[in-house]
């Protein structure tokens, strides 16, 4: 690898990192604003025009709050929890292909940090690491509500990871590869995987809601029962890290869903656009399309949050084990039969 | 037992059909409802910039009235303070000096007239008690403030502005 390649990769990593943090920041604003619109309100509108400086004000507040580590908490793990949560949230974006290869002059820039051939597996690994942040934080707080929240998070994530993995297997049978770059390229133009795997996508998005601890599966931080759930004892920026990692997770899972099922950076008529704009600008339009899809998914996450009430815990487990897993297995079987028949 | 009214309703408990059990159609329905609200005009009134119209008998901040010649109507009889259930009104009476006939209508007037806006419950009993039609709760909402002492309103804030600006307004010695 040449030095320029390494520099380009570093710049790309920096940009993706900055973008995911900014999106996470503005997701908090968007969440409040969208919640307001769904409830016939106006939402935050005091900090800057239309309140667009609200996330900065919130962040400043978070930094200035008193930092409390409970006496009986394990200080090291107490700090490790949120750090792990935000770290695992941030590294998920490494394998997502943000666009086609960009050609500037003689340079070919790959808009993907790491094109590893087990990209889907990597995403899964990172997602399952994510629960450790929550678990360690909840355990280290030495508080019964935190612990209950952490236990809920752990069992919920494990239950839904199974059906998520099974729903992905059907997709992998269709695509025949684990590399996200290849999966994205196979969906050229309008050949999106959602057309072949509608049930798989439905299962995947339900599991994504559970994995990101979003309503209707936000039981780990269920206010009515558990005060604040796993982050009851947290204050200041450590709490901010937990909240932030939730929003980054939402962004990453939206990106994964868009890439796996909704064509990633592909859109109908992209060849025509690419031929007319050239290899330096054309791929960036694809990237913009990918981001539009991601924002739509983030909006959908919020839309569902302000529509559906929270599940009860036994209902959550029922849905995960008795409905989603059998459905996912049925999906695999049907996909297998159809593939064999076509061949 | 015989039903006492005809309002009793027998609730059928039908088992849920497949679509109802699948839960997803209901979610889509719910999403449609929230989306309808998304485009609805917000009901919020952004208070300091926008104000809701008051009803005709709204009771807001008090004002001490002047008569048609611009003289203060209040004669410091103390009936308002007596009627006040929150004990928000205090006053100190003074005798009108010769030459002040253009300022005070009666021979006795309130040199100090204070209403504690934190105590006032805006019941309007002072209005009713006043024999001189000197006090009315016809103002705006009392604005917020940072210090308690700033919410004790004296005559400078309560007395109506002079009708005829030609009458020179002599600041009262005791008011603040």
Short mmCIF file of C-alpha atoms in Angstrom, two decimals:
data_model
loop_
_atom_site.label_atom_id
_atom_site.label_comp_id
_atom_site.label_asym_id
_atom_site.label_seq_id
_atom_site.Cartn_x
_atom_site.Cartn_y
_atom_site.Cartn_z
CA UNK A 1 0.00 0.00 0.00
CA UNK A 2 1.34 3.37 -0.94
CA UNK A 3 1.56 6.29 1.42
CA UNK A 4 -1.10 8.24 -0.47
CA UNK A 5 -3.50 5.33 -0.11
CA UNK A 6 -2.94 5.27 3.63
CA UNK A 7 -3.50 9.02 3.85
CA UNK A 8 -6.64 8.74 1.78
CA UNK A 9 -7.92 5.98 4.05
CA UNK A 10 -7.18 8.07 7.11
CA UNK A 11 -9.08 10.99 5.63
CA UNK A 12 -11.97 8.68 4.79
CA UNK A 13 -12.02 7.27 8.33
CA UNK A 14 -11.95 10.79 9.71
CA UNK A 15 -14.80 11.91 7.47
CA UNK A 16 -16.96 8.88 8.27
CA UNK A 17 -16.28 9.29 11.97
CA UNK A 18 -17.18 12.98 11.82
CA UNK A 19 -20.30 12.28 9.78
CA UNK A 20 -21.55 9.59 12.15
CA UNK A 21 -20.99 11.85 15.15
CA UNK A 22 -22.71 14.81 13.51
CA UNK A 23 -25.60 12.63 12.41
CA UNK A 24 -25.89 11.20 15.92
CA UNK A 25 -25.86 14.74 17.30
CA UNK A 26 -28.51 15.95 14.92
CA UNK A 27 -30.56 12.78 15.42
CA UNK A 28 -31.22 13.98 18.95
CA UNK A 29 -32.50 17.24 17.52
CA UNK A 30 -34.44 15.46 14.79
CA UNK A 31 -35.96 13.11 17.34
CA UNK A 32 -37.26 15.99 19.44
CA UNK A 33 -38.47 17.92 16.44
CA UNK A 34 -40.15 14.91 14.83
CA UNK A 35 -41.71 13.90 18.13
CA UNK A 36 -43.10 17.41 18.35
CA UNK A 37 -44.57 17.28 14.87
CA UNK A 38 -46.18 13.91 15.56
CA UNK A 39 -47.77 15.39 18.67
CA UNK A 40 -48.95 18.64 17.05
CA UNK A 41 -46.27 20.66 18.82
CA UNK A 42 -43.43 22.87 17.60
CA UNK A 43 -40.43 21.38 19.36
CA UNK A 44 -37.15 23.05 20.32
CA UNK A 45 -36.94 26.43 18.59
CA UNK A 46 -35.01 28.73 20.92
CA UNK A 47 -31.33 27.91 20.28
CA UNK A 48 -30.57 29.41 16.90
CA UNK A 49 -33.00 29.58 13.98
CA UNK A 50 -35.54 26.73 14.29
CA UNK A 51 -33.45 25.52 17.23
CA UNK A 52 -30.70 24.04 15.07
CA UNK A 53 -28.08 24.86 17.70
CA UNK A 54 -29.96 22.77 20.28
CA UNK A 55 -27.58 19.75 20.02
CA UNK A 56 -24.63 22.04 20.75
CA UNK A 57 -26.41 23.44 23.78
CA UNK A 58 -27.26 19.91 24.94
CA UNK A 59 -23.68 18.78 24.42
CA UNK A 60 -22.34 21.78 26.34
CA UNK A 61 -24.74 20.98 29.16
CA UNK A 62 -23.65 17.34 29.19
CA UNK A 63 -19.99 18.35 29.50
CA UNK A 64 -20.66 20.81 32.30
CA UNK A 65 -22.73 18.46 34.45
CA UNK A 66 -21.23 17.04 37.58
CA UNK A 67 -19.56 13.71 37.04
CA UNK A 68 -20.70 11.23 39.64
CA UNK A 69 -19.20 7.80 40.24
CA UNK A 70 -21.20 6.05 42.97
CA UNK A 71 -19.20 5.00 46.04
CA UNK A 72 -20.03 1.34 45.70
CA UNK A 73 -19.58 1.20 41.97
CA UNK A 74 -16.60 -0.40 40.38
CA UNK A 75 -14.92 2.71 39.03
CA UNK A 76 -12.96 1.08 36.23
CA UNK A 77 -15.90 -0.84 34.79
CA UNK A 78 -18.16 2.14 35.41
CA UNK A 79 -16.02 4.15 33.01
CA UNK A 80 -15.38 1.21 30.68
CA UNK A 81 -19.11 0.68 30.05
CA UNK A 82 -19.94 3.85 28.13
CA UNK A 83 -16.52 3.88 26.46
CA UNK A 84 -17.13 0.41 25.11
CA UNK A 85 -20.65 1.33 24.04
CA UNK A 86 -19.54 4.31 21.98
CA UNK A 87 -16.49 2.51 20.60
CA UNK A 88 -18.45 -0.47 19.29
CA UNK A 89 -21.05 1.93 17.89
CA UNK A 90 -18.37 3.81 15.96
CA UNK A 91 -16.39 0.90 14.50
CA UNK A 92 -19.41 -0.64 12.80
CA UNK A 93 -19.18 1.83 9.93
CA UNK A 94 -15.80 0.46 8.76
CA UNK A 95 -17.14 -2.10 6.30
CA UNK A 96 -20.07 -0.18 4.86
CA UNK A 97 -19.54 0.78 1.19
CA UNK A 98 -20.49 4.44 0.98
CA UNK A 99 -20.34 4.62 -2.80
CA UNK A 100 -18.83 3.35 -5.99
CA UNK A 101 -15.11 3.77 -6.59
CA UNK A 102 -14.28 7.40 -7.07
CA UNK A 103 -11.80 8.30 -9.82
CA UNK A 104 -10.08 11.64 -9.46
CA UNK A 105 -7.39 12.04 -12.13
CA UNK A 106 -5.41 8.82 -11.96
CA UNK A 107 -6.38 8.10 -8.38
CA UNK A 108 -9.01 5.51 -7.63
CA UNK A 109 -10.55 6.08 -4.23
CA UNK A 110 -12.54 3.30 -2.64
CA UNK A 111 -15.37 4.81 -0.62
CA UNK A 112 -15.16 2.04 1.94
CA UNK A 113 -12.72 1.86 4.80
CA UNK A 114 -12.15 -1.89 4.71
CA UNK A 115 -13.42 -4.17 1.97
CA UNK A 116 -13.16 -7.40 3.93
CA UNK A 117 -14.77 -10.52 2.52
CA UNK A 118 -16.61 -11.23 5.78
CA UNK A 119 -18.23 -7.81 6.09
CA UNK A 120 -21.61 -9.11 7.24
CA UNK A 121 -19.92 -11.23 9.87
CA UNK A 122 -17.91 -8.24 11.04
CA UNK A 123 -21.11 -6.20 11.45
CA UNK A 124 -22.58 -9.02 13.50
CA UNK A 125 -19.52 -9.23 15.67
CA UNK A 126 -19.61 -5.52 16.37
CA UNK A 127 -23.33 -5.58 17.08
CA UNK A 128 -22.94 -8.37 19.60
CA UNK A 129 -20.03 -6.54 21.23
CA UNK A 130 -22.33 -3.55 21.64
CA UNK A 131 -24.31 -5.24 24.37
CA UNK A 132 -21.20 -5.49 26.55
CA UNK A 133 -21.12 -1.73 26.97
CA UNK A 134 -24.65 -1.81 28.33
CA UNK A 135 -24.05 -4.90 30.45
CA UNK A 136 -20.79 -3.69 31.98
CA UNK A 137 -22.27 -0.29 32.70
CA UNK A 138 -25.37 -1.77 34.32
CA UNK A 139 -23.35 -4.23 36.37
CA UNK A 140 -20.72 -1.74 37.49
CA UNK A 141 -23.33 0.77 38.74
CA UNK A 142 -24.15 -1.56 41.64
CA UNK A 143 -27.79 -0.58 41.44
CA UNK A 144 -30.65 -3.03 41.13
CA UNK A 145 -32.41 -1.04 38.42
CA UNK A 146 -29.25 -0.75 36.39
CA UNK A 147 -28.61 -4.45 36.75
CA UNK A 148 -32.17 -5.34 35.73
CA UNK A 149 -31.85 -3.07 32.71
CA UNK A 150 -28.55 -4.65 31.77
CA UNK A 151 -29.96 -8.16 32.11
CA UNK A 152 -32.89 -7.20 29.95
CA UNK A 153 -30.59 -5.70 27.36
CA UNK A 154 -28.43 -8.81 27.29
CA UNK A 155 -31.25 -11.31 26.96
CA UNK A 156 -33.10 -9.16 24.46
CA UNK A 157 -30.05 -8.69 22.26
CA UNK A 158 -29.15 -12.36 22.33
CA UNK A 159 -32.71 -13.40 21.48
CA UNK A 160 -33.01 -11.04 18.57
CA UNK A 161 -29.51 -11.64 17.26
CA UNK A 162 -30.55 -15.20 16.50
CA UNK A 163 -33.47 -14.24 14.29
CA UNK A 164 -31.42 -11.42 12.78
CA UNK A 165 -28.70 -13.89 11.84
CA UNK A 166 -31.24 -16.32 10.43
CA UNK A 167 -32.88 -13.61 8.35
CA UNK A 168 -29.46 -12.69 6.98
CA UNK A 169 -28.71 -16.30 6.05
CA UNK A 170 -31.58 -16.26 3.55
CA UNK A 171 -30.15 -13.08 2.08
CA UNK A 172 -26.70 -14.62 1.84
CA UNK A 173 -28.19 -17.59 0.00
CA UNK A 174 -29.43 -15.13 -2.61
CA UNK A 175 -26.26 -13.06 -2.85
CA UNK A 176 -23.70 -15.82 -2.32
CA UNK A 177 -21.18 -13.50 -0.66
CA UNK A 178 -20.44 -11.99 2.75
CA UNK A 179 -18.68 -8.92 1.38
CA UNK A 180 -20.83 -5.83 1.68
CA UNK A 181 -19.14 -4.30 -1.36
CA UNK A 182 -20.16 -7.24 -3.53
CA UNK A 183 -23.66 -7.33 -2.05
CA UNK A 184 -24.03 -3.65 -2.90
CA UNK A 185 -22.70 -4.11 -6.40
CA UNK A 186 -25.05 -7.00 -7.11
CA UNK A 187 -27.99 -4.70 -6.50
CA UNK A 188 -27.08 -2.53 -9.47
CA UNK A 189 -29.71 -0.09 -10.66
CA UNK A 190 -33.05 -1.42 -9.39
CA UNK A 191 -32.17 -5.06 -8.57
CA UNK A 192 -32.53 -4.42 -4.88
CA UNK A 193 -32.57 -7.33 -2.47
CA UNK A 194 -35.83 -6.15 -0.95
CA UNK A 195 -37.53 -7.49 -4.09
CA UNK A 196 -36.17 -10.97 -3.40
CA UNK A 197 -36.26 -10.93 0.40
CA UNK A 198 -39.28 -8.92 1.62
CA UNK A 199 -39.91 -11.21 4.60
CA UNK A 200 -36.21 -11.27 5.41
CA UNK A 201 -36.17 -7.48 5.48
CA UNK A 202 -39.22 -7.35 7.73
CA UNK A 203 -37.53 -9.71 10.18
CA UNK A 204 -34.28 -7.79 9.91
CA UNK A 205 -35.84 -4.40 10.63
CA UNK A 206 -37.77 -5.76 13.63
CA UNK A 207 -34.52 -7.20 14.99
CA UNK A 208 -32.72 -3.95 14.24
CA UNK A 209 -35.23 -2.15 16.44
CA UNK A 210 -34.52 -4.61 19.22
CA UNK A 211 -30.74 -4.48 18.75
CA UNK A 212 -30.62 -0.70 18.92
CA UNK A 213 -32.91 -0.71 21.98
CA UNK A 214 -35.41 1.53 20.27
CA UNK A 215 -39.13 1.69 21.02
CA UNK A 216 -41.11 -0.60 20.99
CA UNK A 217 -38.23 -2.70 22.35
CA UNK A 218 -36.60 -0.13 24.64
CA UNK A 219 -37.08 -2.24 27.75
CA UNK A 220 -33.49 -1.87 28.98
CA UNK A 221 -34.19 1.78 29.74
CA UNK A 222 -37.83 1.45 30.60
CA UNK A 223 -38.55 4.53 32.71
CA UNK A 224 -41.79 3.32 34.21
CA UNK A 225 -40.25 0.22 35.73
CA UNK A 226 -36.53 0.75 35.94
CA UNK A 227 -36.03 4.50 36.61
CA UNK A 228 -33.48 4.90 33.81
CA UNK A 229 -32.51 1.31 33.16
CA UNK A 230 -28.84 0.56 32.72
CA UNK A 231 -27.84 4.23 32.77
CA UNK A 232 -29.69 5.14 35.98
CA UNK A 233 -26.45 5.96 37.83
CA UNK A 234 -24.78 7.74 34.96
CA UNK A 235 -24.39 11.46 34.65
CA UNK A 236 -22.49 13.98 32.61
CA UNK A 237 -20.79 12.89 29.39
CA UNK A 238 -20.82 9.22 30.35
CA UNK A 239 -24.59 9.33 30.08
CA UNK A 240 -24.08 11.34 26.90
CA UNK A 241 -21.94 8.52 25.50
CA UNK A 242 -24.72 6.01 26.09
CA UNK A 243 -27.32 8.21 24.45
CA UNK A 244 -24.91 9.00 21.64
CA UNK A 245 -24.07 5.37 21.02
CA UNK A 246 -27.77 4.63 20.68
CA UNK A 247 -28.07 7.20 17.93
CA UNK A 248 -24.88 6.08 16.19
CA UNK A 249 -26.18 2.51 16.33
CA UNK A 250 -29.37 3.71 14.71
CA UNK A 251 -27.38 5.40 11.97
CA UNK A 252 -25.18 2.35 11.37
CA UNK A 253 -28.07 -0.09 11.36
CA UNK A 254 -29.92 2.18 8.92
CA UNK A 255 -26.83 2.13 6.71
CA UNK A 256 -26.62 -1.67 6.97
CA UNK A 257 -30.30 -2.06 6.11
CA UNK A 258 -29.98 0.30 3.18
CA UNK A 259 -26.91 -1.57 1.92
CA UNK A 260 -28.19 -5.09 2.43
CA UNK A 261 -31.78 -4.71 1.29
CA UNK A 262 -32.42 -1.34 -0.33
CA UNK A 263 -29.64 -1.25 -2.86
CA UNK A 264 -27.09 0.81 -0.96
CA UNK A 265 -25.77 3.50 -3.27
CA UNK A 266 -27.65 2.09 -6.28
CA UNK A 267 -30.65 3.78 -7.79
CA UNK A 268 -32.58 3.29 -11.04
CA UNK A 269 -30.99 5.14 -13.92
CA UNK A 270 -27.58 5.32 -12.28
CA UNK A 271 -25.71 4.25 -15.42
CA UNK A 272 -27.12 7.17 -17.37
CA UNK A 273 -26.26 9.59 -14.54
CA UNK A 274 -22.77 8.11 -14.22
CA UNK A 275 -22.12 8.45 -17.95
CA UNK A 276 -23.20 12.08 -17.93
CA UNK A 277 -21.44 13.27 -14.78
CA UNK A 278 -18.18 11.39 -15.03
CA UNK A 279 -16.37 9.10 -12.60
CA UNK A 280 -15.41 11.92 -10.24
CA UNK A 281 -18.91 13.18 -9.43
CA UNK A 282 -21.23 10.30 -10.39
CA UNK A 283 -20.33 8.06 -7.44
CA UNK A 284 -20.91 10.95 -5.05
CA UNK A 285 -24.52 11.16 -6.27
CA UNK A 286 -24.80 7.48 -5.36
CA UNK A 287 -23.45 8.33 -1.91
CA UNK A 288 -26.07 11.05 -1.58
CA UNK A 289 -28.75 8.51 -2.52
CA UNK A 290 -27.41 6.14 0.14
CA UNK A 291 -27.60 8.91 2.73
CA UNK A 292 -31.13 9.75 1.66
CA UNK A 293 -32.08 6.12 2.26
CA UNK A 294 -30.32 6.20 5.64
CA UNK A 295 -32.19 9.33 6.67
CA UNK A 296 -35.46 7.74 5.62
CA UNK A 297 -34.69 4.77 7.85
CA UNK A 298 -33.74 7.03 10.74
CA UNK A 299 -37.02 8.85 10.24
CA UNK A 300 -38.79 5.50 10.23
CA UNK A 301 -37.12 4.58 13.53
CA UNK A 302 -38.43 7.80 15.04
CA UNK A 303 -41.83 7.48 13.41
CA UNK A 304 -42.29 4.05 14.97
CA UNK A 305 -41.06 5.32 18.32
CA UNK A 306 -43.82 7.90 18.50
CA UNK A 307 -46.48 5.48 17.32
CA UNK A 308 -46.13 2.15 19.09
CA UNK A 309 -46.13 1.67 22.85
CA UNK A 310 -43.50 -0.46 24.53
CA UNK A 311 -43.79 -4.26 24.56
CA UNK A 312 -44.15 -6.15 27.79
CA UNK A 313 -41.13 -8.29 28.51
CA UNK A 314 -42.86 -11.65 28.06
CA UNK A 315 -44.39 -10.39 24.82
CA UNK A 316 -40.93 -9.39 23.67
CA UNK A 317 -39.59 -12.87 24.35
CA UNK A 318 -42.65 -14.48 22.75
CA UNK A 319 -42.17 -12.42 19.63
CA UNK A 320 -38.47 -13.14 19.46
CA UNK A 321 -38.48 -16.87 20.10
CA UNK A 322 -41.90 -18.10 19.04
CA UNK A 323 -42.59 -15.94 16.00
CA UNK A 324 -39.47 -14.38 14.52
CA UNK A 325 -37.20 -17.43 14.70
CA UNK A 326 -39.73 -19.85 13.11
CA UNK A 327 -40.49 -17.21 10.46
CA UNK A 328 -36.80 -16.75 9.75
CA UNK A 329 -36.30 -20.50 9.41
CA UNK A 330 -39.32 -20.73 7.12
CA UNK A 331 -37.83 -17.89 5.08
CA UNK A 332 -34.58 -19.83 4.71
CA UNK A 333 -36.44 -22.95 3.61
CA UNK A 334 -38.58 -21.08 1.08
CA UNK A 335 -35.56 -19.22 -0.29
CA UNK A 336 -33.68 -22.50 -0.63
CA UNK A 337 -36.56 -24.18 -2.47
CA UNK A 338 -37.00 -21.23 -4.84
CA UNK A 339 -33.27 -21.05 -5.60
CA UNK A 340 -33.13 -24.80 -6.33
CA UNK A 341 -36.21 -24.60 -8.56
CA UNK A 342 -34.85 -21.67 -10.56
CA UNK A 343 -31.51 -23.37 -11.07
CA UNK B 1 -80.11 -8.81 38.84
CA UNK B 2 -82.21 -6.68 36.54
CA UNK B 3 -80.19 -3.97 34.87
CA UNK B 4 -80.97 -0.61 36.46
CA UNK B 5 -80.36 1.30 33.30
CA UNK B 6 -80.36 0.42 29.65
CA UNK B 7 -76.74 1.36 29.39
CA UNK B 8 -75.36 -2.09 29.98
CA UNK B 9 -73.43 -3.35 27.03
CA UNK B 10 -72.56 -6.95 26.49
CA UNK B 11 -68.99 -7.08 25.26
CA UNK B 12 -68.28 -9.78 22.77
CA UNK B 13 -65.00 -11.49 23.25
CA UNK B 14 -64.29 -12.87 19.85
CA UNK B 15 -60.96 -14.56 19.37
CA UNK B 16 -58.65 -12.40 17.28
CA UNK B 17 -58.51 -13.31 13.64
CA UNK B 18 -55.24 -13.85 11.84
CA UNK B 19 -54.71 -10.27 10.68
CA UNK B 20 -55.37 -8.97 14.17
CA UNK B 21 -52.96 -11.43 15.67
CA UNK B 22 -50.31 -10.61 13.09
CA UNK B 23 -50.19 -7.13 14.69
CA UNK B 24 -48.58 -5.55 11.64
CA UNK B 25 -51.77 -4.18 10.00
CA UNK B 26 -52.54 -2.44 13.28
CA UNK B 27 -49.05 -0.95 13.32
CA UNK B 28 -49.48 0.33 9.77
CA UNK B 29 -52.79 1.86 10.82
CA UNK B 30 -51.10 3.52 13.76
CA UNK B 31 -48.30 4.81 11.57
CA UNK B 32 -50.88 6.33 9.23
CA UNK B 33 -52.55 8.09 12.15
CA UNK B 34 -49.29 9.57 13.42
CA UNK B 35 -48.36 10.61 9.89
CA UNK B 36 -51.64 12.48 9.65
CA UNK B 37 -50.65 14.40 12.77
CA UNK B 38 -47.20 15.06 11.34
CA UNK B 39 -48.68 17.42 8.77
CA UNK B 40 -51.24 18.98 11.05
CA UNK B 41 -50.76 22.55 12.16
CA UNK B 42 -49.22 22.65 15.66
CA UNK B 43 -51.53 23.86 18.38
CA UNK B 44 -48.72 25.55 20.28
CA UNK B 45 -48.88 29.26 20.98
CA UNK B 46 -45.31 30.54 21.34
CA UNK B 47 -46.20 32.68 24.30
CA UNK B 48 -44.11 35.81 24.52
CA UNK B 49 -44.19 36.39 20.76
CA UNK B 50 -47.71 35.17 20.19
CA UNK B 51 -50.55 35.80 22.59
CA UNK B 52 -53.85 34.11 22.89
CA UNK B 53 -56.81 36.49 22.92
CA UNK B 54 -58.09 37.07 26.44
CA UNK B 55 -61.71 36.66 27.31
CA UNK B 56 -63.62 39.84 28.12
CA UNK B 57 -63.62 39.23 31.84
CA UNK B 58 -60.00 38.15 32.03
CA UNK B 59 -58.38 39.32 35.27
CA UNK B 60 -54.80 40.34 34.76
CA UNK B 61 -52.56 42.97 36.27
CA UNK B 62 -54.20 45.65 38.38
CA UNK B 63 -54.35 49.26 37.40
CA UNK B 64 -55.25 52.20 39.60
CA UNK B 65 -57.61 54.37 37.63
CA UNK B 66 -57.82 58.11 37.18
CA UNK B 67 -60.99 60.07 36.74
CA UNK B 68 -61.93 62.11 33.68
CA UNK B 69 -59.75 65.01 34.87
CA UNK B 70 -56.77 62.74 35.28
CA UNK B 71 -56.89 62.70 39.08
CA UNK B 72 -56.27 59.50 40.99
CA UNK B 73 -59.53 57.99 42.11
CA UNK B 74 -58.15 56.03 45.06
CA UNK B 75 -58.96 57.47 48.44
CA UNK B 76 -57.03 54.95 50.47
CA UNK B 77 -60.08 53.67 52.30
CA UNK B 78 -58.46 50.26 52.65
CA UNK B 79 -61.50 48.24 51.60
CA UNK B 80 -59.53 46.49 48.89
CA UNK B 81 -56.85 45.47 51.35
CA UNK B 82 -59.53 44.29 53.74
CA UNK B 83 -61.32 42.26 51.10
CA UNK B 84 -58.15 40.71 49.76
CA UNK B 85 -58.16 37.01 50.72
CA UNK B 86 -54.45 36.69 49.99
CA UNK B 87 -53.51 39.82 51.93
CA UNK B 88 -51.55 41.09 48.99
CA UNK B 89 -52.43 44.78 49.23
CA UNK B 90 -50.88 47.31 51.59
CA UNK B 91 -51.24 51.04 51.53
CA UNK B 92 -50.30 54.16 53.46
CA UNK B 93 -52.75 57.02 53.33
CA UNK B 94 -51.87 60.70 53.21
CA UNK B 95 -53.85 63.94 53.29
CA UNK B 96 -54.16 66.00 50.17
CA UNK B 97 -52.32 69.34 50.46
CA UNK B 98 -53.81 72.51 49.01
CA UNK B 99 -52.73 72.81 45.39
CA UNK B 100 -52.79 69.07 44.76
CA UNK B 101 -56.44 69.06 43.72
CA UNK B 102 -55.40 68.29 40.17
CA UNK B 103 -53.64 65.11 41.32
CA UNK B 104 -56.05 63.48 43.75
CA UNK B 105 -59.79 63.50 43.55
CA UNK B 106 -60.54 63.05 47.26
CA UNK B 107 -59.09 64.75 50.28
CA UNK B 108 -57.29 61.56 51.26
CA UNK B 109 -55.12 59.55 48.92
CA UNK B 110 -52.77 56.59 48.92
CA UNK B 111 -49.21 57.78 49.28
CA UNK B 112 -47.98 54.21 49.04
CA UNK B 113 -50.01 51.51 47.37
CA UNK B 114 -48.36 48.13 46.97
CA UNK B 115 -49.61 44.83 45.61
CA UNK B 116 -47.52 41.73 46.10
CA UNK B 117 -47.99 39.96 42.80
CA UNK B 118 -46.66 36.72 44.26
CA UNK B 119 -49.45 36.69 46.81
CA UNK B 120 -52.25 37.96 44.59
CA UNK B 121 -54.59 35.25 43.37
CA UNK B 122 -56.35 37.50 40.84
CA UNK B 123 -59.75 36.82 42.35
CA UNK B 124 -61.02 40.33 41.64
CA UNK B 125 -62.47 40.91 45.12
CA UNK B 126 -60.59 44.22 45.38
CA UNK B 127 -62.35 45.38 42.25
CA UNK B 128 -65.67 44.50 43.78
CA UNK B 129 -64.88 46.09 47.13
CA UNK B 130 -63.72 49.42 45.75
CA UNK B 131 -66.36 52.14 46.28
CA UNK B 132 -64.51 54.62 44.05
CA UNK B 133 -64.04 52.43 40.97
CA UNK B 134 -60.35 53.00 41.41
CA UNK B 135 -58.91 49.53 40.89
CA UNK B 136 -59.47 47.18 37.99
CA UNK B 137 -57.73 43.96 37.01
CA UNK B 138 -57.79 44.85 33.35
CA UNK B 139 -54.11 44.50 32.50
CA UNK B 140 -51.97 41.88 30.87
CA UNK B 141 -50.47 38.78 32.47
CA UNK B 142 -48.05 39.84 35.18
CA UNK B 143 -44.57 39.25 33.75
CA UNK B 144 -42.07 36.98 35.44
CA UNK B 145 -39.11 38.37 37.34
CA UNK B 146 -35.99 37.12 39.06
CA UNK B 147 -36.32 38.64 42.54
CA UNK B 148 -39.22 38.54 44.94
CA UNK B 149 -38.83 42.19 45.83
CA UNK B 150 -39.30 43.16 42.20
CA UNK B 151 -42.71 41.54 42.18
CA UNK B 152 -44.07 43.87 44.84
CA UNK B 153 -45.59 46.46 42.54
CA UNK B 154 -45.81 50.06 43.75
CA UNK B 155 -47.75 52.99 42.41
CA UNK B 156 -45.20 53.54 39.65
CA UNK B 157 -46.34 50.35 38.00
CA UNK B 158 -49.97 50.32 39.05
CA UNK B 159 -51.30 53.83 38.44
CA UNK B 160 -52.72 54.39 35.01
CA UNK B 161 -50.79 56.74 32.76
CA UNK B 162 -52.26 60.26 32.84
CA UNK B 163 -55.04 60.71 30.31
CA UNK B 164 -53.91 64.17 29.37
CA UNK B 165 -50.19 64.33 29.09
CA UNK B 166 -50.27 68.15 29.76
CA UNK B 167 -50.83 67.50 33.43
CA UNK B 168 -47.37 67.36 34.89
CA UNK B 169 -46.83 64.09 36.68
CA UNK B 170 -45.17 64.74 39.97
CA UNK B 171 -43.29 61.68 41.20
CA UNK B 172 -44.45 60.70 44.62
CA UNK B 173 -41.90 60.88 47.38
CA UNK B 174 -42.57 57.47 48.85
CA UNK B 175 -43.12 55.42 45.76
CA UNK B 176 -40.40 53.23 44.36
#
